[in-house]
């Protein structure tokens, strides 16, 4: 269940009792619970105990302009963290500097009865996507990945899901620093999204689990070409991230905490591919379990490889098909 479905409590700040009644009735019909208050007399202890998911504030509440009201709300340690929609008279819309006002959306007054709950839902949906997205790559995060995986399982249509991991990424980070490591993640994201888009169109999906772990999905018929193209493009560009001496040597020469010398090869990809072509997959946990086993196989092999599950049973002696 998404965050917006769990918490549908709206804090309404307004000075007009008739408008409060009208807005409350419309939001209630759409499944929201409304806490109405004057911005100057908030029972903060009640709000903290049962926090709202969004603030809907009307210009003029407690005699404050839109600028002042938005600034005061954003400065509040508690309310400032919540998404804010401002109700503004239509003749005032072009007078405000929306880029600096610090609101998430506005609704022009007068408004249609169904407009307010629709805009509230859209605002919460945007917030949920924003919070789930990886801050570096802007790819969907774990919540969206789980939702997409579940949807593909429940569709009962053939699908392939792949976990991608960058080998030797930590040693690269240790040697060159996080800034250059972030560049590698961004380039990997660009390669991945481009390849999946080129080879699957709207059927594809790409997500970022975190760090150097990514997920992508497609129809089984496309997955081999995706993996092969990914590896080709990644292996082509990744050596350029190394200093010339390391690139020429083909590895990073490092010393661990005990003073032992270690050699870490140039970064490569390990990709574990799970499909429901040969077995029934009924839960996202099944995907994770199978992928974990395949990833161990992929990481045991040098260079960039992808390993695709070809087993028709869960028995330990069932061989998995691997392709490099």
PDB file of C-alpha atoms in Angstrom:
ATOM      1  CA  UNK A   1       0.000   0.000   0.000  1.00  0.00           C
ATOM      2  CA  UNK A   2       1.401   3.398  -0.965  1.00  0.00           C
ATOM      3  CA  UNK A   3       2.019   6.199   1.493  1.00  0.00           C
ATOM      4  CA  UNK A   4      -0.773   8.312   0.020  1.00  0.00           C
ATOM      5  CA  UNK A   5      -3.234   5.442   0.482  1.00  0.00           C
ATOM      6  CA  UNK A   6      -2.203   4.875   4.081  1.00  0.00           C
ATOM      7  CA  UNK A   7      -2.459   8.525   5.124  1.00  0.00           C
ATOM      8  CA  UNK A   8      -5.322  10.528   3.630  1.00  0.00           C
ATOM      9  CA  UNK A   9      -5.500  13.212   6.317  1.00  0.00           C
ATOM     10  CA  UNK A  10      -5.504  16.806   5.006  1.00  0.00           C
ATOM     11  CA  UNK A  11      -4.763  19.911   7.068  1.00  0.00           C
ATOM     12  CA  UNK A  12      -7.008  22.700   5.741  1.00  0.00           C
ATOM     13  CA  UNK A  13      -6.089  26.263   6.688  1.00  0.00           C
ATOM     14  CA  UNK A  14      -8.894  28.678   5.893  1.00  0.00           C
ATOM     15  CA  UNK A  15     -10.723  31.588   7.501  1.00  0.00           C
ATOM     16  CA  UNK A  16     -14.092  31.245   5.752  1.00  0.00           C
ATOM     17  CA  UNK A  17     -16.456  28.764   7.497  1.00  0.00           C
ATOM     18  CA  UNK A  18     -18.545  28.278   4.352  1.00  0.00           C
ATOM     19  CA  UNK A  19     -15.482  27.469   2.258  1.00  0.00           C
ATOM     20  CA  UNK A  20     -14.193  25.134   4.962  1.00  0.00           C
ATOM     21  CA  UNK A  21     -17.526  23.278   4.851  1.00  0.00           C
ATOM     22  CA  UNK A  22     -17.511  23.108   1.057  1.00  0.00           C
ATOM     23  CA  UNK A  23     -13.908  21.930   0.772  1.00  0.00           C
ATOM     24  CA  UNK A  24     -14.305  19.422   3.582  1.00  0.00           C
ATOM     25  CA  UNK A  25     -17.399  17.887   1.985  1.00  0.00           C
ATOM     26  CA  UNK A  26     -15.649  17.485  -1.386  1.00  0.00           C
ATOM     27  CA  UNK A  27     -12.505  15.965   0.113  1.00  0.00           C
ATOM     28  CA  UNK A  28     -14.535  13.646   2.355  1.00  0.00           C
ATOM     29  CA  UNK A  29     -16.407  12.321  -0.684  1.00  0.00           C
ATOM     30  CA  UNK A  30     -13.040  11.472  -2.229  1.00  0.00           C
ATOM     31  CA  UNK A  31     -11.936   9.510   0.820  1.00  0.00           C
ATOM     32  CA  UNK A  32      -9.856  12.163   2.581  1.00  0.00           C
ATOM     33  CA  UNK A  33     -10.136  13.161   6.223  1.00  0.00           C
ATOM     34  CA  UNK A  34      -9.962  16.904   6.806  1.00  0.00           C
ATOM     35  CA  UNK A  35      -8.619  18.762   9.837  1.00  0.00           C
ATOM     36  CA  UNK A  36      -9.702  22.384   9.497  1.00  0.00           C
ATOM     37  CA  UNK A  37      -7.976  25.133  11.439  1.00  0.00           C
ATOM     38  CA  UNK A  38      -6.983  28.760  11.397  1.00  0.00           C
ATOM     39  CA  UNK A  39      -3.241  29.049  10.820  1.00  0.00           C
ATOM     40  CA  UNK A  40      -2.946  31.182  13.940  1.00  0.00           C
ATOM     41  CA  UNK A  41      -4.572  28.609  16.220  1.00  0.00           C
ATOM     42  CA  UNK A  42      -3.200  25.174  15.414  1.00  0.00           C
ATOM     43  CA  UNK A  43      -3.319  22.321  17.900  1.00  0.00           C
ATOM     44  CA  UNK A  44       0.189  21.170  17.035  1.00  0.00           C
ATOM     45  CA  UNK A  45       0.227  18.385  19.607  1.00  0.00           C
ATOM     46  CA  UNK A  46      -2.739  16.747  17.852  1.00  0.00           C
ATOM     47  CA  UNK A  47      -1.141  17.128  14.420  1.00  0.00           C
ATOM     48  CA  UNK A  48       2.146  15.614  15.527  1.00  0.00           C
ATOM     49  CA  UNK A  49       0.324  12.675  17.099  1.00  0.00           C
ATOM     50  CA  UNK A  50      -1.662  12.030  13.897  1.00  0.00           C
ATOM     51  CA  UNK A  51       0.190  13.944  11.152  1.00  0.00           C
ATOM     52  CA  UNK A  52      -1.503  14.997   7.917  1.00  0.00           C
ATOM     53  CA  UNK A  53      -0.116  14.026   4.524  1.00  0.00           C
ATOM     54  CA  UNK A  54      -0.650  17.465   2.966  1.00  0.00           C
ATOM     55  CA  UNK A  55      -1.462  21.094   3.803  1.00  0.00           C
ATOM     56  CA  UNK A  56      -4.147  22.930   1.826  1.00  0.00           C
ATOM     57  CA  UNK A  57      -3.904  26.626   2.699  1.00  0.00           C
ATOM     58  CA  UNK A  58      -5.990  29.559   1.455  1.00  0.00           C
ATOM     59  CA  UNK A  59      -4.527  32.965   0.797  1.00  0.00           C
ATOM     60  CA  UNK A  60      -5.912  35.353   3.411  1.00  0.00           C
ATOM     61  CA  UNK A  61      -5.942  32.812   6.231  1.00  0.00           C
ATOM     62  CA  UNK A  62      -5.349  34.705   9.470  1.00  0.00           C
ATOM     63  CA  UNK A  63      -4.945  37.859   7.373  1.00  0.00           C
ATOM     64  CA  UNK A  64      -1.799  36.661   5.631  1.00  0.00           C
ATOM     65  CA  UNK A  65      -0.907  37.044   1.961  1.00  0.00           C
ATOM     66  CA  UNK A  66       0.079  33.989  -0.070  1.00  0.00           C
ATOM     67  CA  UNK A  67       3.752  34.982   0.186  1.00  0.00           C
ATOM     68  CA  UNK A  68       3.671  35.398   3.948  1.00  0.00           C
ATOM     69  CA  UNK A  69       1.564  32.301   4.576  1.00  0.00           C
ATOM     70  CA  UNK A  70       3.799  30.092   2.401  1.00  0.00           C
ATOM     71  CA  UNK A  71       6.955  31.479   4.024  1.00  0.00           C
ATOM     72  CA  UNK A  72       5.610  30.931   7.544  1.00  0.00           C
ATOM     73  CA  UNK A  73       4.490  27.388   6.784  1.00  0.00           C
ATOM     74  CA  UNK A  74       7.814  26.461   5.174  1.00  0.00           C
ATOM     75  CA  UNK A  75       9.677  27.859   8.173  1.00  0.00           C
ATOM     76  CA  UNK A  76       7.698  25.677  10.576  1.00  0.00           C
ATOM     77  CA  UNK A  77       9.807  22.648  11.651  1.00  0.00           C
ATOM     78  CA  UNK A  78       6.830  20.283  11.385  1.00  0.00           C
ATOM     79  CA  UNK A  79       4.521  21.724   8.710  1.00  0.00           C
ATOM     80  CA  UNK A  80       7.434  22.755   6.500  1.00  0.00           C
ATOM     81  CA  UNK A  81       8.126  19.109   5.658  1.00  0.00           C
ATOM     82  CA  UNK A  82       4.632  18.536   4.239  1.00  0.00           C
ATOM     83  CA  UNK A  83       3.524  19.148   0.646  1.00  0.00           C
ATOM     84  CA  UNK A  84       1.687  22.468   0.337  1.00  0.00           C
ATOM     85  CA  UNK A  85      -1.124  23.443  -2.040  1.00  0.00           C
ATOM     86  CA  UNK A  86      -2.196  27.084  -2.002  1.00  0.00           C
ATOM     87  CA  UNK A  87      -5.695  28.364  -2.788  1.00  0.00           C
ATOM     88  CA  UNK A  88      -5.254  31.710  -4.580  1.00  0.00           C
ATOM     89  CA  UNK A  89      -7.736  34.047  -6.239  1.00  0.00           C
ATOM     90  CA  UNK A  90      -7.471  33.757 -10.020  1.00  0.00           C
ATOM     91  CA  UNK A  91      -6.730  37.473 -10.385  1.00  0.00           C
ATOM     92  CA  UNK A  92      -3.666  36.978  -8.167  1.00  0.00           C
ATOM     93  CA  UNK A  93      -2.138  33.985  -9.928  1.00  0.00           C
ATOM     94  CA  UNK A  94       0.121  36.008 -12.236  1.00  0.00           C
ATOM     95  CA  UNK A  95       1.197  38.364  -9.452  1.00  0.00           C
ATOM     96  CA  UNK A  96       3.044  35.688  -7.470  1.00  0.00           C
ATOM     97  CA  UNK A  97       6.591  34.436  -7.997  1.00  0.00           C
ATOM     98  CA  UNK A  98       5.856  30.708  -7.947  1.00  0.00           C
ATOM     99  CA  UNK A  99       9.517  29.786  -8.376  1.00  0.00           C
ATOM    100  CA  UNK A 100      10.386  31.220  -4.965  1.00  0.00           C
ATOM    101  CA  UNK A 101       7.085  30.765  -3.138  1.00  0.00           C
ATOM    102  CA  UNK A 102       7.907  27.229  -2.018  1.00  0.00           C
ATOM    103  CA  UNK A 103       4.548  25.618  -2.753  1.00  0.00           C
ATOM    104  CA  UNK A 104       3.966  22.302  -4.522  1.00  0.00           C
ATOM    105  CA  UNK A 105       0.853  23.373  -6.420  1.00  0.00           C
ATOM    106  CA  UNK A 106      -1.876  25.991  -6.463  1.00  0.00           C
ATOM    107  CA  UNK A 107      -5.609  26.036  -7.135  1.00  0.00           C
ATOM    108  CA  UNK A 108      -7.186  29.166  -8.581  1.00  0.00           C
ATOM    109  CA  UNK A 109     -10.342  30.438  -6.887  1.00  0.00           C
ATOM    110  CA  UNK A 110     -13.105  30.036  -8.000  1.00  0.00           C
ATOM    111  CA  UNK A 111     -12.581  26.326  -8.606  1.00  0.00           C
ATOM    112  CA  UNK A 112     -14.698  23.400  -9.776  1.00  0.00           C
ATOM    113  CA  UNK A 113     -16.006  21.136  -6.968  1.00  0.00           C
ATOM    114  CA  UNK A 114     -14.055  18.122  -8.245  1.00  0.00           C
ATOM    115  CA  UNK A 115     -10.833  20.027  -8.900  1.00  0.00           C
ATOM    116  CA  UNK A 116      -9.521  20.142  -5.325  1.00  0.00           C
ATOM    117  CA  UNK A 117      -9.466  16.377  -4.586  1.00  0.00           C
ATOM    118  CA  UNK A 118      -8.009  15.719  -8.041  1.00  0.00           C
ATOM    119  CA  UNK A 119      -5.154  18.178  -7.469  1.00  0.00           C
ATOM    120  CA  UNK A 120      -4.544  16.758  -3.993  1.00  0.00           C
ATOM    121  CA  UNK A 121      -4.251  13.235  -5.420  1.00  0.00           C
ATOM    122  CA  UNK A 122      -1.866  14.413  -8.150  1.00  0.00           C
ATOM    123  CA  UNK A 123       0.296  16.252  -5.623  1.00  0.00           C
ATOM    124  CA  UNK A 124       0.551  13.197  -3.371  1.00  0.00           C
ATOM    125  CA  UNK A 125       1.330  10.990  -6.361  1.00  0.00           C
ATOM    126  CA  UNK A 126       4.170  13.292  -7.442  1.00  0.00           C
ATOM    127  CA  UNK A 127       5.520  13.334  -3.899  1.00  0.00           C
ATOM    128  CA  UNK A 128       5.480   9.549  -3.675  1.00  0.00           C
ATOM    129  CA  UNK A 129       7.391   9.200  -6.947  1.00  0.00           C
ATOM    130  CA  UNK A 130       9.873  11.872  -5.880  1.00  0.00           C
ATOM    131  CA  UNK A 131      10.576  10.239  -2.529  1.00  0.00           C
ATOM    132  CA  UNK A 132      11.027   6.830  -4.127  1.00  0.00           C
ATOM    133  CA  UNK A 133      13.359   8.035  -6.861  1.00  0.00           C
ATOM    134  CA  UNK A 134      17.095   7.653  -6.425  1.00  0.00           C
ATOM    135  CA  UNK A 135      18.500  11.170  -5.806  1.00  0.00           C
ATOM    136  CA  UNK A 136      21.516  10.620  -8.083  1.00  0.00           C
ATOM    137  CA  UNK A 137      20.059   8.830 -11.111  1.00  0.00           C
ATOM    138  CA  UNK A 138      16.383   9.813 -10.635  1.00  0.00           C
ATOM    139  CA  UNK A 139      15.442   6.223 -11.473  1.00  0.00           C
ATOM    140  CA  UNK A 140      12.534   4.610  -9.602  1.00  0.00           C
ATOM    141  CA  UNK A 141      13.513   3.090  -6.248  1.00  0.00           C
ATOM    142  CA  UNK A 142      12.550   0.047  -4.218  1.00  0.00           C
ATOM    143  CA  UNK A 143       8.831   0.771  -3.783  1.00  0.00           C
ATOM    144  CA  UNK A 144       8.288   1.219  -7.509  1.00  0.00           C
ATOM    145  CA  UNK A 145      10.480  -1.784  -8.316  1.00  0.00           C
ATOM    146  CA  UNK A 146       8.390  -3.957  -5.983  1.00  0.00           C
ATOM    147  CA  UNK A 147       5.153  -2.618  -7.491  1.00  0.00           C
ATOM    148  CA  UNK A 148       6.361  -3.260 -11.046  1.00  0.00           C
ATOM    149  CA  UNK A 149       7.608  -6.750 -10.172  1.00  0.00           C
ATOM    150  CA  UNK A 150       4.286  -7.635  -8.529  1.00  0.00           C
ATOM    151  CA  UNK A 151       2.327  -6.289 -11.482  1.00  0.00           C
ATOM    152  CA  UNK A 152       4.299  -8.416 -13.945  1.00  0.00           C
ATOM    153  CA  UNK A 153       3.893 -11.515 -11.806  1.00  0.00           C
ATOM    154  CA  UNK A 154       0.143 -10.970 -11.444  1.00  0.00           C
ATOM    155  CA  UNK A 155      -0.289 -10.370 -15.182  1.00  0.00           C
ATOM    156  CA  UNK A 156       0.729 -14.016 -15.753  1.00  0.00           C
ATOM    157  CA  UNK A 157       2.483 -12.916 -18.933  1.00  0.00           C
ATOM    158  CA  UNK A 158       6.067 -13.964 -19.740  1.00  0.00           C
ATOM    159  CA  UNK A 159       8.607 -11.543 -18.269  1.00  0.00           C
ATOM    160  CA  UNK A 160      12.308 -11.296 -17.543  1.00  0.00           C
ATOM    161  CA  UNK A 161      13.776  -9.407 -14.598  1.00  0.00           C
ATOM    162  CA  UNK A 162      17.499  -8.745 -14.295  1.00  0.00           C
ATOM    163  CA  UNK A 163      19.634  -7.561 -11.383  1.00  0.00           C
ATOM    164  CA  UNK A 164      22.742  -5.659 -12.469  1.00  0.00           C
ATOM    165  CA  UNK A 165      25.741  -5.184 -10.192  1.00  0.00           C
ATOM    166  CA  UNK A 166      28.995  -3.343 -10.951  1.00  0.00           C
ATOM    167  CA  UNK A 167      31.976  -5.492  -9.985  1.00  0.00           C
ATOM    168  CA  UNK A 168      34.914  -3.802  -8.208  1.00  0.00           C
ATOM    169  CA  UNK A 169      32.959  -0.564  -7.782  1.00  0.00           C
ATOM    170  CA  UNK A 170      33.946  -0.188  -4.124  1.00  0.00           C
ATOM    171  CA  UNK A 171      37.645  -0.412  -4.871  1.00  0.00           C
ATOM    172  CA  UNK A 172      37.187   2.210  -7.609  1.00  0.00           C
ATOM    173  CA  UNK A 173      35.419   4.501  -5.099  1.00  0.00           C
ATOM    174  CA  UNK A 174      38.179   3.985  -2.562  1.00  0.00           C
ATOM    175  CA  UNK A 175      40.852   4.843  -5.112  1.00  0.00           C
ATOM    176  CA  UNK A 176      39.266   7.778  -6.956  1.00  0.00           C
ATOM    177  CA  UNK A 177      36.667   9.150  -4.535  1.00  0.00           C
ATOM    178  CA  UNK A 178      32.885   9.307  -4.430  1.00  0.00           C
ATOM    179  CA  UNK A 179      32.548  12.076  -7.015  1.00  0.00           C
ATOM    180  CA  UNK A 180      34.073   9.934  -9.753  1.00  0.00           C
ATOM    181  CA  UNK A 181      32.143   6.946  -8.446  1.00  0.00           C
ATOM    182  CA  UNK A 182      28.916   8.908  -8.880  1.00  0.00           C
ATOM    183  CA  UNK A 183      29.921   9.648 -12.465  1.00  0.00           C
ATOM    184  CA  UNK A 184      30.194   5.909 -13.084  1.00  0.00           C
ATOM    185  CA  UNK A 185      26.709   5.354 -11.660  1.00  0.00           C
ATOM    186  CA  UNK A 186      25.227   8.125 -13.800  1.00  0.00           C
ATOM    187  CA  UNK A 187      26.863   6.770 -16.970  1.00  0.00           C
ATOM    188  CA  UNK A 188      25.689   3.251 -16.117  1.00  0.00           C
ATOM    189  CA  UNK A 189      22.171   4.645 -15.682  1.00  0.00           C
ATOM    190  CA  UNK A 190      22.327   6.351 -19.077  1.00  0.00           C
ATOM    191  CA  UNK A 191      23.603   3.246 -20.826  1.00  0.00           C
ATOM    192  CA  UNK A 192      20.978   1.071 -19.142  1.00  0.00           C
ATOM    193  CA  UNK A 193      18.004   3.325 -19.829  1.00  0.00           C
ATOM    194  CA  UNK A 194      19.087   3.922 -23.423  1.00  0.00           C
ATOM    195  CA  UNK A 195      19.559   0.245 -24.216  1.00  0.00           C
ATOM    196  CA  UNK A 196      16.310  -0.843 -22.572  1.00  0.00           C
ATOM    197  CA  UNK A 197      14.418   1.916 -24.379  1.00  0.00           C
ATOM    198  CA  UNK A 198      15.984   1.064 -27.728  1.00  0.00           C
ATOM    199  CA  UNK A 199      15.280  -2.656 -27.486  1.00  0.00           C
ATOM    200  CA  UNK A 200      11.948  -2.786 -25.624  1.00  0.00           C
ATOM    201  CA  UNK A 201      10.177   0.541 -26.035  1.00  0.00           C
ATOM    202  CA  UNK A 202       7.390   1.088 -23.519  1.00  0.00           C
ATOM    203  CA  UNK A 203       7.523  -2.542 -22.364  1.00  0.00           C
ATOM    204  CA  UNK A 204      10.811  -2.016 -20.553  1.00  0.00           C
ATOM    205  CA  UNK A 205      11.464  -0.860 -16.996  1.00  0.00           C
ATOM    206  CA  UNK A 206      14.616   0.336 -15.236  1.00  0.00           C
ATOM    207  CA  UNK A 207      15.040   0.895 -11.487  1.00  0.00           C
ATOM    208  CA  UNK A 208      17.865   1.737  -9.090  1.00  0.00           C
ATOM    209  CA  UNK A 209      17.975  -0.399  -5.944  1.00  0.00           C
ATOM    210  CA  UNK A 210      20.797   1.720  -4.537  1.00  0.00           C
ATOM    211  CA  UNK A 211      24.556   2.060  -4.775  1.00  0.00           C
ATOM    212  CA  UNK A 212      25.800   0.060  -7.754  1.00  0.00           C
ATOM    213  CA  UNK A 213      22.732  -2.222  -7.918  1.00  0.00           C
ATOM    214  CA  UNK A 214      20.181  -1.743 -10.698  1.00  0.00           C
ATOM    215  CA  UNK A 215      17.131  -3.652 -11.939  1.00  0.00           C
ATOM    216  CA  UNK A 216      15.636  -3.851 -15.406  1.00  0.00           C
ATOM    217  CA  UNK A 217      12.676  -5.761 -16.860  1.00  0.00           C
ATOM    218  CA  UNK A 218      11.501  -6.709 -20.324  1.00  0.00           C
ATOM    219  CA  UNK A 219       9.852  -9.456 -22.300  1.00  0.00           C
ATOM    220  CA  UNK A 220      11.995 -12.638 -22.285  1.00  0.00           C
ATOM    221  CA  UNK A 221      12.508 -12.329 -26.036  1.00  0.00           C
ATOM    222  CA  UNK A 222      14.459  -9.086 -25.559  1.00  0.00           C
ATOM    223  CA  UNK A 223      16.546  -9.873 -22.498  1.00  0.00           C
ATOM    224  CA  UNK A 224      19.538 -11.513 -24.214  1.00  0.00           C
ATOM    225  CA  UNK A 225      19.994  -8.629 -26.637  1.00  0.00           C
ATOM    226  CA  UNK A 226      19.687  -6.125 -23.780  1.00  0.00           C
ATOM    227  CA  UNK A 227      22.325  -7.860 -21.665  1.00  0.00           C
ATOM    228  CA  UNK A 228      24.722  -8.295 -24.574  1.00  0.00           C
ATOM    229  CA  UNK A 229      24.386  -4.651 -25.642  1.00  0.00           C
ATOM    230  CA  UNK A 230      24.757  -3.406 -22.076  1.00  0.00           C
ATOM    231  CA  UNK A 231      27.963  -5.339 -21.562  1.00  0.00           C
ATOM    232  CA  UNK A 232      29.392  -4.196 -24.898  1.00  0.00           C
ATOM    233  CA  UNK A 233      28.722  -0.508 -24.219  1.00  0.00           C
ATOM    234  CA  UNK A 234      29.743  -0.600 -20.557  1.00  0.00           C
ATOM    235  CA  UNK A 235      33.030  -2.364 -21.273  1.00  0.00           C
ATOM    236  CA  UNK A 236      33.736   0.143 -24.033  1.00  0.00           C
ATOM    237  CA  UNK A 237      33.416   3.307 -21.930  1.00  0.00           C
ATOM    238  CA  UNK A 238      34.359   2.261 -18.390  1.00  0.00           C
ATOM    239  CA  UNK A 239      38.162   2.132 -18.840  1.00  0.00           C
ATOM    240  CA  UNK A 240      38.090   5.891 -19.561  1.00  0.00           C
ATOM    241  CA  UNK A 241      37.205   6.517 -15.914  1.00  0.00           C
ATOM    242  CA  UNK A 242      40.595   5.184 -14.796  1.00  0.00           C
ATOM    243  CA  UNK A 243      43.866   7.075 -14.765  1.00  0.00           C
ATOM    244  CA  UNK A 244      46.164   6.104 -17.663  1.00  0.00           C
ATOM    245  CA  UNK A 245      48.517   3.988 -15.532  1.00  0.00           C
ATOM    246  CA  UNK A 246      45.658   1.967 -14.029  1.00  0.00           C
ATOM    247  CA  UNK A 247      43.936   1.646 -17.391  1.00  0.00           C
ATOM    248  CA  UNK A 248      47.115   0.384 -19.006  1.00  0.00           C
ATOM    249  CA  UNK A 249      47.770  -2.070 -16.169  1.00  0.00           C
ATOM    250  CA  UNK A 250      44.184  -3.313 -16.298  1.00  0.00           C
ATOM    251  CA  UNK A 251      43.747  -3.175 -12.530  1.00  0.00           C
ATOM    252  CA  UNK A 252      44.002  -1.052  -9.381  1.00  0.00           C
ATOM    253  CA  UNK A 253      46.869  -1.948  -7.082  1.00  0.00           C
ATOM    254  CA  UNK A 254      45.635  -1.409  -3.531  1.00  0.00           C
ATOM    255  CA  UNK A 255      46.731  -2.139   0.036  1.00  0.00           C
ATOM    256  CA  UNK A 256      44.233  -3.423   2.605  1.00  0.00           C
ATOM    257  CA  UNK A 257      44.220  -2.562   6.336  1.00  0.00           C
ATOM    258  CA  UNK A 258      46.639  -5.376   7.088  1.00  0.00           C
ATOM    259  CA  UNK A 259      49.165  -4.098   4.580  1.00  0.00           C
ATOM    260  CA  UNK A 260      48.455  -6.800   2.025  1.00  0.00           C
ATOM    261  CA  UNK A 261      48.590  -5.842  -1.635  1.00  0.00           C
ATOM    262  CA  UNK A 262      45.435  -6.507  -3.649  1.00  0.00           C
ATOM    263  CA  UNK A 263      44.715  -6.112  -7.325  1.00  0.00           C
ATOM    264  CA  UNK A 264      41.224  -5.129  -8.410  1.00  0.00           C
ATOM    265  CA  UNK A 265      40.413  -5.533 -12.118  1.00  0.00           C
ATOM    266  CA  UNK A 266      38.721  -2.853 -14.210  1.00  0.00           C
ATOM    267  CA  UNK A 267      35.022  -2.616 -13.312  1.00  0.00           C
ATOM    268  CA  UNK A 268      32.696  -5.057 -15.051  1.00  0.00           C
ATOM    269  CA  UNK A 269      29.043  -6.092 -14.938  1.00  0.00           C
ATOM    270  CA  UNK A 270      27.455  -9.102 -13.266  1.00  0.00           C
ATOM    271  CA  UNK A 271      23.863  -9.554 -14.419  1.00  0.00           C
ATOM    272  CA  UNK A 272      21.452 -12.158 -13.006  1.00  0.00           C
ATOM    273  CA  UNK A 273      18.358 -12.779 -15.156  1.00  0.00           C
ATOM    274  CA  UNK A 274      15.184 -14.377 -13.785  1.00  0.00           C
ATOM    275  CA  UNK A 275      12.309 -15.344 -16.067  1.00  0.00           C
ATOM    276  CA  UNK A 276       9.001 -17.164 -15.701  1.00  0.00           C
ATOM    277  CA  UNK A 277       9.408 -18.917 -19.037  1.00  0.00           C
ATOM    278  CA  UNK A 278      10.222 -22.308 -17.504  1.00  0.00           C
ATOM    279  CA  UNK A 279       8.746 -22.074 -14.008  1.00  0.00           C
ATOM    280  CA  UNK A 280       5.878 -20.431 -12.177  1.00  0.00           C
ATOM    281  CA  UNK A 281       6.860 -17.357 -10.170  1.00  0.00           C
ATOM    282  CA  UNK A 282       4.148 -16.297  -7.743  1.00  0.00           C
ATOM    283  CA  UNK A 283       5.862 -13.844  -5.403  1.00  0.00           C
ATOM    284  CA  UNK A 284       8.551 -11.115  -5.640  1.00  0.00           C
ATOM    285  CA  UNK A 285      10.492 -12.986  -2.968  1.00  0.00           C
ATOM    286  CA  UNK A 286      10.903 -15.881  -5.421  1.00  0.00           C
ATOM    287  CA  UNK A 287      12.570 -13.503  -7.871  1.00  0.00           C
ATOM    288  CA  UNK A 288      15.002 -12.219  -5.244  1.00  0.00           C
ATOM    289  CA  UNK A 289      15.923 -15.733  -4.133  1.00  0.00           C
ATOM    290  CA  UNK A 290      16.633 -16.977  -7.645  1.00  0.00           C
ATOM    291  CA  UNK A 291      18.509 -13.804  -8.584  1.00  0.00           C
ATOM    292  CA  UNK A 292      20.714 -14.065  -5.495  1.00  0.00           C
ATOM    293  CA  UNK A 293      21.796 -17.560  -6.529  1.00  0.00           C
ATOM    294  CA  UNK A 294      22.472 -16.472 -10.112  1.00  0.00           C
ATOM    295  CA  UNK A 295      24.431 -13.408  -9.030  1.00  0.00           C
ATOM    296  CA  UNK A 296      26.861 -15.620  -7.121  1.00  0.00           C
ATOM    297  CA  UNK A 297      27.479 -17.579 -10.308  1.00  0.00           C
ATOM    298  CA  UNK A 298      27.982 -14.425 -12.351  1.00  0.00           C
ATOM    299  CA  UNK A 299      30.404 -12.913  -9.837  1.00  0.00           C
ATOM    300  CA  UNK A 300      32.479 -16.068  -9.776  1.00  0.00           C
ATOM    301  CA  UNK A 301      33.420 -15.486 -13.408  1.00  0.00           C
ATOM    302  CA  UNK A 302      35.891 -12.863 -14.658  1.00  0.00           C
ATOM    303  CA  UNK A 303      34.813  -9.901 -16.737  1.00  0.00           C
ATOM    304  CA  UNK A 304      31.301  -8.801 -17.628  1.00  0.00           C
ATOM    305  CA  UNK A 305      28.826 -11.675 -17.762  1.00  0.00           C
ATOM    306  CA  UNK A 306      25.130 -12.324 -17.535  1.00  0.00           C
ATOM    307  CA  UNK A 307      23.614 -15.507 -16.182  1.00  0.00           C
ATOM    308  CA  UNK A 308      20.075 -16.467 -17.100  1.00  0.00           C
ATOM    309  CA  UNK A 309      17.988 -18.942 -15.124  1.00  0.00           C
ATOM    310  CA  UNK A 310      16.987 -21.885 -17.248  1.00  0.00           C
ATOM    311  CA  UNK A 311      15.884 -24.258 -14.501  1.00  0.00           C
ATOM    312  CA  UNK A 312      12.460 -25.818 -14.573  1.00  0.00           C
ATOM    313  CA  UNK A 313      12.563 -26.878 -10.912  1.00  0.00           C
ATOM    314  CA  UNK A 314      13.956 -25.507  -7.652  1.00  0.00           C
ATOM    315  CA  UNK A 315      16.201 -28.487  -7.001  1.00  0.00           C
ATOM    316  CA  UNK A 316      19.787 -27.662  -6.129  1.00  0.00           C
ATOM    317  CA  UNK A 317      21.257 -29.802  -8.889  1.00  0.00           C
ATOM    318  CA  UNK A 318      19.297 -28.049 -11.636  1.00  0.00           C
ATOM    319  CA  UNK A 319      21.761 -26.257 -13.867  1.00  0.00           C
ATOM    320  CA  UNK A 320      21.325 -22.623 -14.805  1.00  0.00           C
ATOM    321  CA  UNK A 321      22.040 -21.428 -18.287  1.00  0.00           C
ATOM    322  CA  UNK A 322      24.713 -18.769 -18.466  1.00  0.00           C
ATOM    323  CA  UNK A 323      25.783 -16.588 -21.317  1.00  0.00           C
ATOM    324  CA  UNK A 324      28.687 -14.155 -21.478  1.00  0.00           C
TER     325      UNK A 324
END
